[in-house]
Amino acid sequence: FPSHDTAGRFGGNGKPDPFRHGPMANVQPNNQPGNRLSMSGGPFGEQANSEIISYLEKNRNGAKYLLATFGAQAAASFITTTGEPVLPIGGFDGQDPTPTLDEFKAMIKNGELRYVQVGGGMGGPGNNEASSEISSWVTTNCTLDVNAPVSGSLYLCTPVK
């Protein structure tokens, strides 16, 4: 930031205020009427779609996770709407190397996870090796669920024999 134009750009700690400038500029820090806090976006809309949630719950088959997304931002509306565990691949913004591909495959093999949202939503597959490997593995080894009430982004993963 230029030193001559810093009015309103910094929070009380002298660091840039992400709620005034940058990627969080349109997100309000509370969820009061008239404020926008949803960060899911993508094919599921601003809030978790009740139709897709019903579909996932019906077809979950006892899996620990309702679904996996790339980044916690994409998972947020599912977690807050259902209270169910959702696996945020790559952490908050899809950049953390967790889980690894081997850990992810183990979750599929053990029946802990069946559905993966690929694409759409904030925090997409990320720019780290683990997230990219998982995204590629899912699109190669899992099946695009054509019966899901959302098109083109929900994959069904079953244990590889």
Short mmCIF file of C-alpha atoms in Angstrom, two decimals, residues 56-57 60 62-69 75-88 112-115:
data_model
loop_
_atom_site.label_atom_id
_atom_site.label_comp_id
_atom_site.label_asym_id
_atom_site.label_seq_id
_atom_site.Cartn_x
_atom_site.Cartn_y
_atom_site.Cartn_z
CA LEU A 56 -26.32 -36.38 0.06
CA GLU A 57 -27.95 -37.45 3.34
CA ARG A 60 -24.43 -41.14 2.36
CA GLY A 62 -23.16 -44.24 6.85
CA ALA A 63 -20.09 -42.31 5.68
CA LYS A 64 -18.45 -40.13 8.35
CA TYR A 65 -18.39 -37.08 6.04
CA LEU A 66 -21.42 -35.66 4.23
CA LEU A 67 -19.04 -34.68 1.41
CA ALA A 68 -15.60 -33.26 0.71
CA THR A 69 -14.95 -29.86 -0.84
CA ALA A 75 -17.74 -26.39 2.99
CA ALA A 76 -19.02 -23.64 5.29
CA SER A 77 -22.65 -23.51 4.19
CA PHE A 78 -23.00 -27.30 4.36
CA ILE A 79 -21.54 -27.38 7.86
CA THR A 80 -23.65 -24.52 9.17
CA THR A 81 -26.84 -25.75 7.51
CA THR A 82 -26.57 -29.41 8.56
CA GLY A 83 -24.15 -29.54 11.49
CA GLU A 84 -22.63 -32.57 9.75
CA PRO A 85 -18.91 -33.13 9.16
CA VAL A 86 -17.65 -31.95 5.77
CA LEU A 87 -14.04 -32.58 4.73
CA PRO A 88 -12.31 -29.37 3.56
CA GLU A 112 -15.67 -42.55 5.60
CA LEU A 113 -16.31 -40.51 2.46
CA ARG A 114 -18.42 -41.02 -0.66
CA TYR A 115 -19.09 -37.62 -2.25
#
